[in-house]
């Protein structure tokens, strides 16, 4: 029970296949008590049903991460119910579909703005809200992807936003280090989630990892959960500002 007595906030559950849900389950199994946000009415029922399986200690709050008021409200609800926070998971990303289909050169100002607002700025805003409640120190974990550092065709503006997210992780780690709050990214190999569905060539990408990653297989959601639990635990007490690759070793390859 590595996370006994810890309170965690999970941002980014859409359904049972969400990476956020895999990490939430691992945190719960390690003894954490959790709060969940849901993006809007459309996803409320899904998250309610999933979070409900953890009993009535669980908090559920609506939060559109592009709304400062929603973010303020989440932390005031967490404060009211638990009085403190130890863990924060950021597992949210969005770019307009057109921006992931065409060529990067055609990225519009609006697609760039939205991708960065939802996928990168939100980490800064959530960390700022979380920090005052992390009075015993804390661990903030955000999800990233290799397209932040190398060109993955069609990942486009999301790659630029993930680069901003990873860099933000380092600056936040510097700012929050003196408060014993650690900030890290998990860079996951491709996982079949709602966010991945409908992305042209996603099945080929899974096959590409099976063929080329050192471990010759794809990543399992529970492995992301286990890494999330490690980063949240005292065992990772001296790890901050890092990007941890949970990608079957794909990132080390040059060819
Ligand atoms: O970060 C992601 C996907 C995030 C994402 C997905 C969508 C699909 C629906 C962000 N915005 C949207 N907008 C939509 O309208 N991944 C790491 C998964 C992913 O997405 C790709 C990938 C991989 C891998 C897109 C193109 C190429 C590779």
CSV table of C-alpha atoms and ligand atoms in Angstrom, one decimal:
chain,number,residue,atom,x,y,z
A,1,UNK,CA,0.0,0.0,0.0
A,2,UNK,CA,2.5,2.6,-1.3
A,3,UNK,CA,-0.1,5.4,-1.4
A,4,UNK,CA,-2.0,4.8,1.9
A,5,UNK,CA,-3.6,7.9,3.2
A,6,UNK,CA,-2.8,9.9,0.1
A,7,UNK,CA,-5.4,12.0,-1.7
A,8,UNK,CA,-5.2,12.2,-5.5
A,9,UNK,CA,-6.9,14.2,-8.2
A,10,UNK,CA,-7.3,12.6,-11.6
A,11,UNK,CA,-8.0,14.8,-14.6
A,12,UNK,CA,-8.7,13.1,-17.9
A,13,UNK,CA,-10.9,10.1,-17.5
A,14,UNK,CA,-13.3,9.7,-20.5
A,15,UNK,CA,-14.0,6.0,-20.3
A,16,UNK,CA,-12.7,2.7,-19.1
A,17,UNK,CA,-9.9,2.7,-21.7
A,18,UNK,CA,-8.5,6.0,-20.7
A,19,UNK,CA,-4.9,6.1,-19.5
A,20,UNK,CA,-6.2,8.2,-16.6
A,21,UNK,CA,-8.4,5.4,-15.5
A,22,UNK,CA,-5.6,2.8,-15.6
A,23,UNK,CA,-3.5,5.1,-13.4
A,24,UNK,CA,-6.5,5.9,-11.1
A,25,UNK,CA,-7.0,2.2,-10.6
A,26,UNK,CA,-3.4,1.6,-9.7
A,27,UNK,CA,-3.4,4.6,-7.3
A,28,UNK,CA,-6.6,3.3,-5.7
A,29,UNK,CA,-5.2,-0.2,-5.3
A,30,UNK,CA,-2.1,1.3,-3.7
A,31,UNK,CA,-4.4,2.9,-1.0
A,32,UNK,CA,-5.0,6.4,-2.4
A,33,UNK,CA,-8.4,8.1,-2.0
A,34,UNK,CA,-9.3,9.9,-5.3
A,35,UNK,CA,-11.1,12.8,-6.7
A,36,UNK,CA,-12.1,12.8,-10.4
A,37,UNK,CA,-12.9,15.5,-12.8
A,38,UNK,CA,-15.1,15.0,-15.9
A,39,UNK,CA,-15.0,17.4,-18.9
A,40,UNK,CA,-18.7,17.9,-19.4
A,41,UNK,CA,-22.2,16.4,-19.2
A,42,UNK,CA,-21.3,14.1,-22.2
A,43,UNK,CA,-18.7,12.2,-20.1
A,44,UNK,CA,-20.3,12.6,-16.7
A,45,UNK,CA,-22.1,9.3,-16.6
A,46,UNK,CA,-19.0,7.3,-17.7
A,47,UNK,CA,-16.8,8.9,-15.0
A,48,UNK,CA,-19.6,8.6,-12.4
A,49,UNK,CA,-19.9,4.9,-13.1
A,50,UNK,CA,-16.1,4.2,-13.0
A,51,UNK,CA,-15.4,6.4,-9.9
A,52,UNK,CA,-18.5,4.9,-8.2
A,53,UNK,CA,-16.7,1.6,-8.0
A,54,UNK,CA,-14.3,3.1,-5.5
A,55,UNK,CA,-17.0,3.9,-2.9
A,56,UNK,CA,-18.4,7.1,-1.5
A,57,UNK,CA,-15.1,8.6,-0.4
A,58,UNK,CA,-14.7,9.5,-4.0
A,59,UNK,CA,-15.2,13.1,-5.2
A,60,UNK,CA,-16.5,14.0,-8.7
A,61,UNK,CA,-16.3,17.5,-10.0
A,62,UNK,CA,-17.0,18.9,-13.5
A,63,UNK,CA,-14.0,20.7,-15.0
A,64,UNK,CA,-13.3,22.1,-18.4
A,65,UNK,CA,-9.5,22.7,-18.1
A,66,UNK,CA,-9.8,25.8,-20.4
A,67,UNK,CA,-12.0,27.5,-17.8
A,68,UNK,CA,-10.2,29.2,-14.9
A,69,UNK,CA,-13.4,29.2,-12.9
A,70,UNK,CA,-13.8,25.4,-13.3
A,71,UNK,CA,-10.3,24.9,-12.1
A,72,UNK,CA,-10.7,27.1,-9.1
A,73,UNK,CA,-13.9,25.2,-8.2
A,74,UNK,CA,-12.2,21.8,-8.4
A,75,UNK,CA,-9.6,22.8,-5.8
A,76,UNK,CA,-12.2,24.4,-3.5
A,77,UNK,CA,-14.2,21.2,-3.6
A,78,UNK,CA,-11.1,19.1,-3.0
A,79,UNK,CA,-10.2,21.4,-0.1
A,80,UNK,CA,-13.7,21.2,1.4
A,81,UNK,CA,-13.9,17.4,1.2
A,82,UNK,CA,-10.3,16.3,2.0
A,83,UNK,CA,-8.5,19.5,3.3
A,84,UNK,CA,-5.3,18.5,1.4
A,85,UNK,CA,-3.9,16.9,-1.8
A,86,UNK,CA,-0.9,14.7,-2.4
A,87,UNK,CA,-1.2,13.6,-6.0
A,88,UNK,CA,-2.3,15.1,-9.3
A,89,UNK,CA,-2.7,13.3,-12.7
A,90,UNK,CA,-2.9,15.3,-15.9
A,91,UNK,CA,-4.0,13.1,-18.7
A,92,UNK,CA,-5.8,15.6,-21.0
A,93,UNK,CA,-5.0,16.6,-24.6
A,94,UNK,CA,-6.9,17.9,-27.6
A,95,UNK,CA,-6.2,19.4,-31.0
A,96,UNK,CA,-8.9,20.0,-33.6
A,97,UNK,CA,-9.1,17.0,-35.8
A,98,UNK,CA,-8.2,18.9,-39.0
A,99,UNK,CA,-4.9,19.8,-37.4
A,100,UNK,CA,-4.0,16.0,-37.0
A,101,UNK,CA,-5.0,15.2,-40.5
A,102,UNK,CA,-3.4,17.7,-42.8
A,103,UNK,CA,0.2,18.9,-43.0
A,104,UNK,CA,1.8,20.7,-40.1
A,105,UNK,CA,2.6,23.7,-42.3
A,106,UNK,CA,-1.2,24.4,-42.5
A,107,UNK,CA,-1.7,24.6,-38.7
A,108,UNK,CA,-4.0,27.5,-38.0
A,109,UNK,CA,-3.6,30.0,-35.2
A,110,UNK,CA,-6.8,28.7,-33.7
A,111,UNK,CA,-5.7,25.1,-33.7
A,112,UNK,CA,-2.4,26.0,-32.2
A,113,UNK,CA,-4.1,28.0,-29.5
A,114,UNK,CA,-6.6,25.3,-28.6
A,115,UNK,CA,-4.0,22.5,-28.6
A,116,UNK,CA,-1.7,24.4,-26.3
A,117,UNK,CA,-4.5,25.7,-24.1
A,118,UNK,CA,-6.1,22.3,-23.5
A,119,UNK,CA,-2.9,20.1,-23.6
A,120,UNK,CA,-0.2,22.2,-22.0
A,121,UNK,CA,-1.4,25.4,-20.3
A,122,UNK,CA,-3.9,23.3,-18.3
A,123,UNK,CA,-0.9,21.6,-16.5
A,124,UNK,CA,0.3,25.0,-15.3
A,125,UNK,CA,-3.1,26.1,-14.1
A,126,UNK,CA,-3.8,22.8,-12.4
A,127,UNK,CA,-0.4,22.8,-10.7
A,128,UNK,CA,-1.0,26.3,-9.4
A,129,UNK,CA,-4.4,25.3,-8.0
A,130,UNK,CA,-3.0,22.0,-6.5
A,131,UNK,CA,0.2,23.5,-4.9
A,132,UNK,CA,-1.5,25.3,-1.9
A,133,UNK,CA,-3.2,22.0,-0.9
A,134,UNK,CA,0.0,19.9,-1.2
A,135,UNK,CA,1.2,20.9,2.3
A,136,UNK,CA,3.0,17.6,2.9
A,137,UNK,CA,4.7,17.8,-0.5
A,138,UNK,CA,3.2,16.1,-3.6
A,139,UNK,CA,3.6,14.4,-6.9
A,140,UNK,CA,2.3,15.7,-10.2
A,141,UNK,CA,2.3,13.3,-13.2
A,142,UNK,CA,1.4,14.3,-16.8
A,143,UNK,CA,1.1,12.2,-19.9
A,144,UNK,CA,3.2,12.8,-22.9
A,145,UNK,CA,4.2,11.2,-26.2
A,146,UNK,CA,7.4,10.8,-28.3
A,147,UNK,CA,5.9,13.1,-31.0
A,148,UNK,CA,7.1,15.9,-28.7
A,149,UNK,CA,10.7,15.3,-29.7
A,150,UNK,CA,10.7,13.6,-33.1
A,151,UNK,CA,8.4,14.0,-36.1
A,152,UNK,CA,5.6,11.5,-36.0
A,153,UNK,CA,3.6,12.1,-39.2
A,154,UNK,CA,0.2,13.7,-38.5
A,155,UNK,CA,0.8,14.2,-34.8
A,156,UNK,CA,1.6,17.8,-35.9
A,157,UNK,CA,0.6,20.5,-33.5
A,158,UNK,CA,0.1,18.0,-30.7
A,159,UNK,CA,3.8,17.3,-30.9
A,160,UNK,CA,4.5,21.0,-30.4
A,161,UNK,CA,2.0,21.1,-27.5
A,162,UNK,CA,3.6,18.0,-25.8
A,163,UNK,CA,7.0,19.7,-26.1
A,164,UNK,CA,5.5,22.6,-24.3
A,165,UNK,CA,4.0,20.2,-21.7
A,166,UNK,CA,7.4,18.5,-21.1
A,167,UNK,CA,9.2,21.8,-20.8
A,168,UNK,CA,6.5,23.1,-18.5
A,169,UNK,CA,7.1,20.0,-16.3
A,170,UNK,CA,10.8,21.1,-15.9
A,171,UNK,CA,9.9,24.7,-15.0
A,172,UNK,CA,7.2,23.6,-12.6
A,173,UNK,CA,9.6,21.1,-11.0
A,174,UNK,CA,12.0,24.0,-10.4
A,175,UNK,CA,9.3,26.3,-8.9
A,176,UNK,CA,7.6,23.6,-6.8
A,177,UNK,CA,10.7,21.7,-5.7
A,178,UNK,CA,11.3,23.8,-2.6
A,179,UNK,CA,7.7,22.8,-1.5
A,180,UNK,CA,8.7,19.1,-2.0
A,181,UNK,CA,6.3,18.9,-4.9
A,182,UNK,CA,7.6,16.7,-7.7
A,183,UNK,CA,6.5,17.1,-11.3
A,184,UNK,CA,7.2,14.4,-14.0
A,185,UNK,CA,5.9,13.1,-17.3
A,186,UNK,CA,5.2,9.6,-18.4
A,187,UNK,CA,5.9,9.3,-22.2
A,188,UNK,CA,3.7,6.4,-23.2
A,189,UNK,CA,3.8,4.3,-26.3
A,190,UNK,CA,0.6,4.2,-28.3
A,191,UNK,CA,-2.4,2.9,-26.4
A,192,UNK,CA,-5.8,2.2,-27.9
A,193,UNK,CA,-8.0,4.9,-26.2
A,194,UNK,CA,-10.9,7.1,-27.2
A,195,UNK,CA,-8.2,9.8,-28.1
A,196,UNK,CA,-6.5,7.3,-30.5
A,197,UNK,CA,-9.7,5.9,-32.1
A,198,UNK,CA,-10.3,7.2,-35.6
A,199,UNK,CA,-6.7,8.3,-36.0
A,200,UNK,CA,-5.8,7.1,-39.5
A,201,UNK,CA,-3.0,4.5,-39.3
A,202,UNK,CA,-3.2,3.9,-35.6
A,203,UNK,CA,-3.4,0.2,-36.0
A,204,UNK,CA,-0.3,0.3,-38.2
A,205,UNK,CA,1.4,2.4,-35.5
A,206,UNK,CA,0.7,-0.4,-32.9
A,207,UNK,CA,2.2,-2.9,-35.4
A,208,UNK,CA,5.2,-0.7,-35.9
A,209,UNK,CA,6.0,-0.7,-32.2
A,210,UNK,CA,5.6,-4.5,-32.1
A,211,UNK,CA,8.1,-4.8,-34.9
A,212,UNK,CA,10.6,-2.1,-33.8
A,213,UNK,CA,10.5,-1.6,-30.1
A,214,UNK,CA,13.2,-3.6,-28.2
A,215,UNK,CA,10.5,-5.4,-26.2
A,216,UNK,CA,8.6,-6.3,-29.4
A,217,UNK,CA,5.2,-5.5,-28.0
A,218,UNK,CA,2.9,-2.6,-27.1
A,219,UNK,CA,2.5,-1.0,-23.7
A,220,UNK,CA,-0.2,-2.3,-21.3
A,221,UNK,CA,-2.4,0.2,-19.5
A,222,UNK,CA,-1.6,-1.5,-16.2
A,223,UNK,CA,2.1,-0.8,-16.9
A,224,UNK,CA,1.3,2.9,-17.1
A,225,UNK,CA,-0.6,2.5,-13.8
A,226,UNK,CA,2.4,0.9,-12.2
A,227,UNK,CA,4.7,3.7,-13.3
A,228,UNK,CA,2.2,6.3,-12.2
A,229,UNK,CA,2.2,4.6,-8.8
A,230,UNK,CA,6.0,4.6,-8.6
A,231,UNK,CA,6.2,8.3,-9.5
A,232,UNK,CA,3.5,9.1,-6.9
A,233,UNK,CA,5.3,7.1,-4.2
A,234,UNK,CA,8.2,7.9,-1.9
A,235,UNK,CA,10.4,5.6,-3.9
A,236,UNK,CA,10.5,8.4,-6.6
A,237,UNK,CA,11.2,11.0,-3.9
A,238,UNK,CA,14.3,12.3,-5.7
A,239,UNK,CA,12.8,12.2,-9.2
A,240,UNK,CA,11.5,15.5,-10.6
A,241,UNK,CA,11.3,17.3,-13.9
A,242,UNK,CA,11.8,14.0,-15.8
A,243,UNK,CA,10.2,12.4,-18.7
A,244,UNK,CA,10.0,8.6,-18.0
A,245,UNK,CA,9.5,6.5,-21.1
A,246,UNK,CA,7.0,3.6,-20.8
A,247,UNK,CA,7.2,2.7,-24.4
A,248,UNK,CA,8.7,-0.9,-24.7
A,249,UNK,CA,12.0,0.9,-25.3
A,250,UNK,CA,11.0,2.5,-28.6
A,251,UNK,CA,12.6,5.9,-27.7
A,252,UNK,CA,16.2,4.5,-27.6
A,253,UNK,CA,16.1,3.4,-31.2
A,254,UNK,CA,17.8,5.3,-34.0
A,255,UNK,CA,16.5,3.0,-36.7
B,1,LIG,O1,-1.8,12.5,-27.7
B,1,LIG,C1,-2.4,11.7,-28.4
B,1,LIG,C2,-3.7,12.0,-29.0
B,1,LIG,C3,-4.3,13.2,-28.5
B,1,LIG,C4,-5.5,13.7,-29.3
B,1,LIG,C5,-6.4,12.9,-30.1
B,1,LIG,C6,-7.4,13.5,-30.8
B,1,LIG,C7,-8.3,12.7,-31.6
B,1,LIG,C8,-9.6,13.4,-31.8
B,1,LIG,C9,-5.6,15.1,-29.4
B,1,LIG,N1,-6.6,15.7,-30.1
B,1,LIG,C10,-7.5,14.9,-30.8
B,1,LIG,N2,-8.5,15.5,-31.5
B,1,LIG,C11,-9.5,14.8,-32.1
B,1,LIG,O2,-10.4,15.4,-32.7
B,1,LIG,N3,-1.7,10.5,-28.7
B,1,LIG,C12,-0.4,10.2,-28.2
B,1,LIG,C13,-2.3,9.4,-29.5
B,1,LIG,C14,-1.9,9.7,-31.0
B,1,LIG,O3,-2.6,10.6,-31.7
B,1,LIG,C15,-2.0,10.7,-32.9
B,1,LIG,C16,-0.9,9.8,-33.0
B,1,LIG,C17,-0.9,9.2,-31.7
B,1,LIG,C18,0.1,8.1,-31.2
B,1,LIG,C19,-2.3,11.4,-34.0
B,1,LIG,C20,-1.5,11.3,-35.2
B,1,LIG,C21,-0.4,10.5,-35.2
B,1,LIG,C22,-0.1,9.7,-34.1
